[in-house]
Coordinates of C-alpha atoms and ligand atoms in Angstrom, one line a residue:
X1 CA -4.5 10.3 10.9
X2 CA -4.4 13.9 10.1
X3 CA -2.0 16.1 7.9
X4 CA -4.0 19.4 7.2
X5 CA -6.2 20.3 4.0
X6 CA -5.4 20.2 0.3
X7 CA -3.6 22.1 -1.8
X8 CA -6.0 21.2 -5.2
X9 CA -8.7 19.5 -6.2
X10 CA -9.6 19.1 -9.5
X11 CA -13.0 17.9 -10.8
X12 CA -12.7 16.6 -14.8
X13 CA -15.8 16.0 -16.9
X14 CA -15.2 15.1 -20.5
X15 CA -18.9 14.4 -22.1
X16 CA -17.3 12.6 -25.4
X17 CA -15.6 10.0 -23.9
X18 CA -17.8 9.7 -20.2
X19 CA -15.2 10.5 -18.3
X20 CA -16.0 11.7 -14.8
X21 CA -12.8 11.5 -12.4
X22 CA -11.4 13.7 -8.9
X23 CA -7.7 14.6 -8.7
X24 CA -6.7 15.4 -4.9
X25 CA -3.3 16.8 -4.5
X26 CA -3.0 16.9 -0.9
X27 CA 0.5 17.7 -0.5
X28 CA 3.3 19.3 -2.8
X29 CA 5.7 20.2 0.7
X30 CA 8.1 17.7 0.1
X31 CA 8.0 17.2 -3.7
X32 CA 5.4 16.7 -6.8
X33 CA 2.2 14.9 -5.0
X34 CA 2.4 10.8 -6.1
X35 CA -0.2 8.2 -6.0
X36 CA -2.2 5.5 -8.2
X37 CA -5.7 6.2 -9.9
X38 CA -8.4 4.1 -8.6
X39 CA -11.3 3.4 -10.8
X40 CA -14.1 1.9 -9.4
X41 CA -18.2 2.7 -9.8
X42 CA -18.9 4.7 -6.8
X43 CA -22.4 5.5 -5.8
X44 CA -22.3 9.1 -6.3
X45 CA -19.7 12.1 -6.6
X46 CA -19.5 13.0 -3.2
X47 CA -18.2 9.2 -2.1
X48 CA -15.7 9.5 -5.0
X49 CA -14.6 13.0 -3.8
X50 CA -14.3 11.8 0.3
X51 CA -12.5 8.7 -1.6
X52 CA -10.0 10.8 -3.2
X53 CA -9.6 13.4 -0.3
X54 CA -8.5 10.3 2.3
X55 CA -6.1 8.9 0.3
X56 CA -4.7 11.7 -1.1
X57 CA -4.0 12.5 2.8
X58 CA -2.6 8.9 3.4
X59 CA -0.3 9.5 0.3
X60 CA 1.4 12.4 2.0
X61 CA 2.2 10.7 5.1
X62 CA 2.9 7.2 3.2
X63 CA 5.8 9.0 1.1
X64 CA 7.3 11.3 3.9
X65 CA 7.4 8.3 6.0
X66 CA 9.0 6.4 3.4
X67 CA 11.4 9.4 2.5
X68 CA 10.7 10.0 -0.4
X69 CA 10.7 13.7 -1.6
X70 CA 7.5 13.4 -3.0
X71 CA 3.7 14.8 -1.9
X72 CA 0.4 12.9 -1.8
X73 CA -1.9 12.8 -4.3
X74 CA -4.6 10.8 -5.5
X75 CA -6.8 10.4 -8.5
X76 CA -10.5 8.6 -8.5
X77 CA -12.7 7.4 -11.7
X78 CA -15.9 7.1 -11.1
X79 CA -17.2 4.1 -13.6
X80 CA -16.4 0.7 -14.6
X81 CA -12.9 0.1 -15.4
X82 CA -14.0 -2.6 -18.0
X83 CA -16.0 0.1 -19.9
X84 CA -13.0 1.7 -20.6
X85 CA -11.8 2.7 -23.8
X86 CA -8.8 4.6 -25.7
X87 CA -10.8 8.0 -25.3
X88 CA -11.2 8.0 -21.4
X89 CA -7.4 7.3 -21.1
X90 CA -7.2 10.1 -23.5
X91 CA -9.1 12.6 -21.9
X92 CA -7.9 11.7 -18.4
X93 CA -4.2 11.8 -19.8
X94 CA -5.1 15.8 -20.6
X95 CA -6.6 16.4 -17.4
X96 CA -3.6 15.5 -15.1
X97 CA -1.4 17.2 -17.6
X98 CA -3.2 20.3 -16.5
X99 CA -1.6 20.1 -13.3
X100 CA 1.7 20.4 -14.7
X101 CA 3.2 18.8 -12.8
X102 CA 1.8 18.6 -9.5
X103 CA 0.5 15.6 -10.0
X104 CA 2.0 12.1 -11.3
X105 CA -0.4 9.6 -11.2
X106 CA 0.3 5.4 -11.5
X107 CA -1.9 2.2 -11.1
X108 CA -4.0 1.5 -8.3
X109 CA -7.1 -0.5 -7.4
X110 CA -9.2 -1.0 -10.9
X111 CA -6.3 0.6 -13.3
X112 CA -3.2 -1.4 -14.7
X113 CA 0.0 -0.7 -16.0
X114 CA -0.9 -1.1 -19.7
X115 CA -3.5 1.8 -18.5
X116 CA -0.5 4.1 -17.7
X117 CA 1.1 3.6 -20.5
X118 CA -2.0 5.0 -22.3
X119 CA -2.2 7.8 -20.0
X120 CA 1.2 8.5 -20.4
X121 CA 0.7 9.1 -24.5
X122 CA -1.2 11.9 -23.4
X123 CA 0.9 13.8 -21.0
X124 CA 4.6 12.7 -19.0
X125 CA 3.2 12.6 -15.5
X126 CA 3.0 9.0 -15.2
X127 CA 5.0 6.6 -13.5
X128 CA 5.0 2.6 -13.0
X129 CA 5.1 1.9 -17.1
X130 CA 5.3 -1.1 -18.3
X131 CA 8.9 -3.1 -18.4
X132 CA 7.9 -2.9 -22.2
X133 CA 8.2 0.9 -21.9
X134 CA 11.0 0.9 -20.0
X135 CA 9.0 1.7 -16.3
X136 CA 9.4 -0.7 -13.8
X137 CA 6.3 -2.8 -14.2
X138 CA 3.7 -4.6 -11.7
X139 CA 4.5 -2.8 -8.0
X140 CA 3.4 -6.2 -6.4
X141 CA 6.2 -7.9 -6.1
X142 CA 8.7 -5.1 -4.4
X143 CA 5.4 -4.5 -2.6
X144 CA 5.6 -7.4 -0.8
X145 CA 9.5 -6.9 -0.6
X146 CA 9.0 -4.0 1.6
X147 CA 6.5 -6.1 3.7
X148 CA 9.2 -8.7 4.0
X149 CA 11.7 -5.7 5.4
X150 CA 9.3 -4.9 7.6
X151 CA 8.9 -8.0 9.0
X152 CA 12.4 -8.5 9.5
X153 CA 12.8 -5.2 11.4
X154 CA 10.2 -6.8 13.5
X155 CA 11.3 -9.4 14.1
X156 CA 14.9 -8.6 15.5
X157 CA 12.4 -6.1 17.5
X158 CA 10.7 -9.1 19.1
X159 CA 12.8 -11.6 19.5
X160 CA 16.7 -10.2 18.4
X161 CA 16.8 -11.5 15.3
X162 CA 15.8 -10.9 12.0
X163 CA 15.8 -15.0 11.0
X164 CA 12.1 -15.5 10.0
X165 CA 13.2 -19.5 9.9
X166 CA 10.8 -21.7 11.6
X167 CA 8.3 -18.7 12.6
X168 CA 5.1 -19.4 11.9
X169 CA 3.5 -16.5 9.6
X170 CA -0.3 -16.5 8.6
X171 CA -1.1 -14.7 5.3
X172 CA -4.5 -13.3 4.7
X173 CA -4.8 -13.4 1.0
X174 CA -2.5 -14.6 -1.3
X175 CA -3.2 -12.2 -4.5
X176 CA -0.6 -10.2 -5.9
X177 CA 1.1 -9.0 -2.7
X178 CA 0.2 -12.1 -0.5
X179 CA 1.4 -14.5 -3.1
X180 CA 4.6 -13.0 -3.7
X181 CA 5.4 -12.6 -0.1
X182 CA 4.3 -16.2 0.5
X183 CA 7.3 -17.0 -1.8
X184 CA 9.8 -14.7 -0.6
X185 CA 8.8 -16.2 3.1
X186 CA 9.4 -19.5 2.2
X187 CA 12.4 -19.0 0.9
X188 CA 13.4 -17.7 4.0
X189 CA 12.1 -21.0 5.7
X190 CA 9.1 -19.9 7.9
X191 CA 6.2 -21.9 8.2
X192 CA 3.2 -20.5 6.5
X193 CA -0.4 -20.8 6.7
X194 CA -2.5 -19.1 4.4
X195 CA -6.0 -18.4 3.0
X196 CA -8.0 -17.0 0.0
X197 CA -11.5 -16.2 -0.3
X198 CA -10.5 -17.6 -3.9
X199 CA -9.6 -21.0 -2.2
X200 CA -7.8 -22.3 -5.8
X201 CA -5.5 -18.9 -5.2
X202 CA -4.5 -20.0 -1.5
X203 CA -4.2 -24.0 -2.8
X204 CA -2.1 -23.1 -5.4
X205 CA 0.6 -20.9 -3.0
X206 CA 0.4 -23.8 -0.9
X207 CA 1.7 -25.9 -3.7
X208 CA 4.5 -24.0 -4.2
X209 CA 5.4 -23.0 -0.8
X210 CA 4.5 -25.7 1.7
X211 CA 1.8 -23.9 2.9
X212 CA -1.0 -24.6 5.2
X213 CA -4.0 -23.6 3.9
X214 CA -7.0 -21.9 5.7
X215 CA -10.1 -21.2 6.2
X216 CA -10.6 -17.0 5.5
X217 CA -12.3 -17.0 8.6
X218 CA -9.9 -18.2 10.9
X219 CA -6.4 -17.0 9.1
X220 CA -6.3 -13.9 11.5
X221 CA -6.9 -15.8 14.6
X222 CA -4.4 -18.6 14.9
X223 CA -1.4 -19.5 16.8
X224 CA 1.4 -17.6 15.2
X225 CA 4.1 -15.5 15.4
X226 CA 3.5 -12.9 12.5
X227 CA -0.4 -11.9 10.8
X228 CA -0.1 -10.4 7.5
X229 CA -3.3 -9.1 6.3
X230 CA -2.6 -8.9 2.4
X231 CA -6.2 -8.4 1.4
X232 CA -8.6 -5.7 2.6
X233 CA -9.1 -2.9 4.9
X234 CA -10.2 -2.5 8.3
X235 CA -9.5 -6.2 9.4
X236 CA -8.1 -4.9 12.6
X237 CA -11.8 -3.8 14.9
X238 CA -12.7 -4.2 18.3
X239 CA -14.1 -7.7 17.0
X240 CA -11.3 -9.2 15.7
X241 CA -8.1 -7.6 17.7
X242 CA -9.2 -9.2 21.2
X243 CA -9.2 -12.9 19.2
X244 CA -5.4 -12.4 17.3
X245 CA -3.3 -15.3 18.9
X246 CA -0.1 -13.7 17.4
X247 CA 2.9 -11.4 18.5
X248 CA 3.0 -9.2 15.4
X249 CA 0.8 -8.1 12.5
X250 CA 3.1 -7.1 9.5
X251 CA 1.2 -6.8 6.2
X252 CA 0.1 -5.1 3.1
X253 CA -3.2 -4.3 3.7
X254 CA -3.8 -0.7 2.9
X255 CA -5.9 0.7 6.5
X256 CA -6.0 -2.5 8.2
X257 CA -7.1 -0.2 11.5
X258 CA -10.9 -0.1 11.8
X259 CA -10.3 2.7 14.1
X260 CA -7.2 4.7 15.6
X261 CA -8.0 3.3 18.8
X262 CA -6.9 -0.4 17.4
X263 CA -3.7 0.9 17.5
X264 CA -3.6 1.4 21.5
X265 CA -5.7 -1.8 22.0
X266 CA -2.8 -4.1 19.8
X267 CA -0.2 -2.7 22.1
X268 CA -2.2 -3.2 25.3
X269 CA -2.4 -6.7 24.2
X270 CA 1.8 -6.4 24.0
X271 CA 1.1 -7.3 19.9
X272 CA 3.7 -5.1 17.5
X273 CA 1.6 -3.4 14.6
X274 CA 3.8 -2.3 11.9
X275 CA 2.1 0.6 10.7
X276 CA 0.3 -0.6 7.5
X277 CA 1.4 3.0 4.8
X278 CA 5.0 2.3 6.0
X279 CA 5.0 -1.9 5.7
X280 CA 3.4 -1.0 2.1
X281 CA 6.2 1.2 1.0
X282 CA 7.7 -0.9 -1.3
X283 CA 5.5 -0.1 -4.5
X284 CA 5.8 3.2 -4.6
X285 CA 9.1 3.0 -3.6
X286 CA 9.9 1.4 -6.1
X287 CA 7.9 3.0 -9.0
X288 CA 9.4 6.3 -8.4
X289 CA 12.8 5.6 -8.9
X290 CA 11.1 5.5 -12.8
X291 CA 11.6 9.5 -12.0
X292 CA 14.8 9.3 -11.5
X293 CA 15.3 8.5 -14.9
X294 CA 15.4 4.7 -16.7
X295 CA 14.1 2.7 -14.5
X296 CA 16.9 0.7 -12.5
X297 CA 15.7 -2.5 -10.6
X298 CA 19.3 -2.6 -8.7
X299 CA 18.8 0.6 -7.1
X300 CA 14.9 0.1 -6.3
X301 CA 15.9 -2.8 -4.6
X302 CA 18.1 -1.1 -2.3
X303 CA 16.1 1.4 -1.4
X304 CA 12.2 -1.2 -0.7
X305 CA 14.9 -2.9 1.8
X306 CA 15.5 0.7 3.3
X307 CA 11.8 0.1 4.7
X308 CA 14.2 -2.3 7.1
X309 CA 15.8 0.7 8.5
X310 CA 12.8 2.9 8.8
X311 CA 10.5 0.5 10.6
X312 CA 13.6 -0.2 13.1
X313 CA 13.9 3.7 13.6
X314 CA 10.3 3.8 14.2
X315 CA 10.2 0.9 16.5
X316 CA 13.0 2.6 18.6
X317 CA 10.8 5.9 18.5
X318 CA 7.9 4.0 20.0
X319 CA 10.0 2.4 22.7
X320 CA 11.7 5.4 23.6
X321 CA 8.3 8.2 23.5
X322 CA 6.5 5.3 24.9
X323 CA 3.9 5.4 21.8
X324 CA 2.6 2.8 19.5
X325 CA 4.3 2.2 16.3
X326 CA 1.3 3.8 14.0
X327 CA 1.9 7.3 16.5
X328 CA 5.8 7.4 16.0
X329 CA 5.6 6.6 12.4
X330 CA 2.9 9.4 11.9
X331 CA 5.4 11.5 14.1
X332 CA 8.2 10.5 11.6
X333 CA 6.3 11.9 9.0
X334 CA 5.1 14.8 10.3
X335 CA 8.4 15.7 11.3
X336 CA 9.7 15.9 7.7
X337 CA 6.4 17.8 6.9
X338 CA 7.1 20.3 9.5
X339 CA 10.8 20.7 9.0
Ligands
LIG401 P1 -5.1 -8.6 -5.0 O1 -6.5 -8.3 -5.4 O2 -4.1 -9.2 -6.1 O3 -5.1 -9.7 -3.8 C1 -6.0 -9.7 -2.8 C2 -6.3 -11.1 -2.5 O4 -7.1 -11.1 -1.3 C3 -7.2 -11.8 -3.6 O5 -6.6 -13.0 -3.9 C4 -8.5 -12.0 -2.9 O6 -9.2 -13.1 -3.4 C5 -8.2 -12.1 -1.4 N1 -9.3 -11.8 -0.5 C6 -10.2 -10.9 -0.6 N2 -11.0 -10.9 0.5 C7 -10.5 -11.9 1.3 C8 -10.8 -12.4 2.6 N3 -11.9 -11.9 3.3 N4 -10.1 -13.3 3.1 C9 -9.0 -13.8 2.5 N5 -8.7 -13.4 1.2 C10 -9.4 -12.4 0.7 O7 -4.5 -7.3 -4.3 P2 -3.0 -7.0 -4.0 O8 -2.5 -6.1 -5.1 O9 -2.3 -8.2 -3.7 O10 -3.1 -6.0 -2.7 C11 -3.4 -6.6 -1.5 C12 -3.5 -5.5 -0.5 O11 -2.3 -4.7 -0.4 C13 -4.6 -4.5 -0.8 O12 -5.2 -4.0 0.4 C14 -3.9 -3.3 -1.5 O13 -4.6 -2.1 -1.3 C15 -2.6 -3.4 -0.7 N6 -1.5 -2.8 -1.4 C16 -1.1 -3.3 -2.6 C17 0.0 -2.8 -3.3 C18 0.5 -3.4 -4.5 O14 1.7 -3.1 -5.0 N7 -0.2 -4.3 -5.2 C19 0.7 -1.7 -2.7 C20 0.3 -1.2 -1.5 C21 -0.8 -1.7 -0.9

């Protein structure tokens, strides 16, 4: 998927405290850009910078398909994250404070909200704060929230009704997202099946839930009615999409498509994919009502289980332009770009 080039890119180098991090503001059209800081030790600058460039992009789509008024952005550091000290959060507080603005960063893969809340001594454009601090905490939970709304959507989509009772739903890993939805789920009453690559993880959801659990090898492939992939990328290939035994894949999974042309090859095999940066809503959605003003978990609520109506719009859009879902949500979002 493809929104155009950047607006900034900033490159920050601060010898004291061995900083080295990228901040990509793709998009300001719609609003300050948004999105999390991932720290992780990339082989080299120019994988950190293609890194930051992509998901800066996906940010911009992710929140005008949400509706949020907001623009993508994304930061990387390039290190360990358990290296870490007072003096990087510091000096990378500064550096997103020169972008006045432009930029609000948040957690992501390899930074936490106790890091924010360091970041944020150093300069106001931080969002998802600890409870502590009056922000609105881990994103995981109204993360999975969202992927619950989604599912829903689907579900009436499917089969006319948004009852997820008695549906059998396979979770691939059950860590902050996948756990939390595995609860939600229950609740509702559907019959789980999950799996860990940390099997004590999927045994202990399966404790609380009723679950079944798994190998991680065949989670994806059995007999259900909804997939969620709630662990990594790019689970969805021209391996593993021919061997789904499912209707729908609903999940958190940040690019679960190994390639665009997944999309078209889930629909030929009549399986509904709920495009992954709109099922995944939830957590920023929810984070940046924290710009609103205090944080209010009422209203965040209301508007992660406004991912309900979107994905229904979007479904509708695909039925009606004869598209896949992933086409008429990009549409959805490029149509707020372009307006
Ligand atoms: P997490 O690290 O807490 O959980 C991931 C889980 O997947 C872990 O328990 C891990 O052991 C398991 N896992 C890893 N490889 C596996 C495999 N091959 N098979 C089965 N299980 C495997 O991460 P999370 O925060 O729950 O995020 C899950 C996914 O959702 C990620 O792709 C993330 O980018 C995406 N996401 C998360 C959020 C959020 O709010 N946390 C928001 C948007 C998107």
């Amino acid at each position: 998927m493809t929104a155009g080039g950047h607006e900034v890119v900033l490159h920050g180098h601060d010898a004291a405290s061995g900083l080295e991090a990228i901040i990509a503001v793709h998009s300001t059209k719609l609003g300050p850009s948004l999105g999390g800081t991932r720290f992780f030790p990339y082989p080299d600058e120019v994988t950190a910078l293609t890194d930051a460039l992509r998901l800066s992009e996906g940010m911009t789509l992710k929140a005008a398909a949400a509706g949020l008024d907001l623009g993508g952005g994304k930061a990387v550091i390039i290190g360990d994250p358990s290296l870490a000290g007072p003096e990087l959060w510091a000096a990378y507080g500064r550096l997103v404070d020169r972008l006045g603005g432009s930029y609000i960063t948040a957690e992501d893969v390899g930074t936490s909200v106790e890091n924010m809340a360091e970041v944020h001594r150093h300069t106001q454009w931080v969002c998802g704060l600890p409870t502590s601090e009056g922000g609105s905490g881990d994103p995981s939970p109204m993360t999975a929230r969202g992927v619950r709304a989604a599912m829903t959507a689907s579900a009436e989509h499917l089969w006319g009704t948004s009852d997820l009772a008695g549906r059998v739903i396979a979770i691939q890993g059950v860590g902050k997202v996948g756990g939390a939805l595995a609860r939600l789920l229950a609740d509702d009453g559907a019959k789980l099946v999950v799996a860990d690559a940390r099997r004590k993880a999927a045994e202990s959801v399966a404790t609380d839930t009723g679950a079944t659990v798994v190998a991680p090898d065949e989670v994806l492939f059995i007999e259900a009615d909804i997939v969620a992939p709630c662990a990594l990328g790019a689970v969805l290939s021209d391996e593993t999409v021919p061997r789904l035994r499912c209707q729908a894949v609903v999940g958190s999974a940040n690019n679960q498509l190994a390639h665009e042309a997944e999309a078209e090859a889930l629909a030929a095999r009549d399986i509904l994919y709920a495009p992954d940066f709109l099922v995944n809503a939830g957590g920023i959605v929810n984070i940046t009502t924290e710009l609103d003003g205090a944080y209010d978990p009422v209203e965040a609520t209301r508007r992660v289980d406004g991912i309900h109506d979107t994905m229904v719009s979007v479904l509708a859009r695909a039925d009606r332009d004869g598209i896949t879902p992933e086409a008429a949500a990009i549409a959805l979002a490029r149509s707020r770009l372009d307006a």
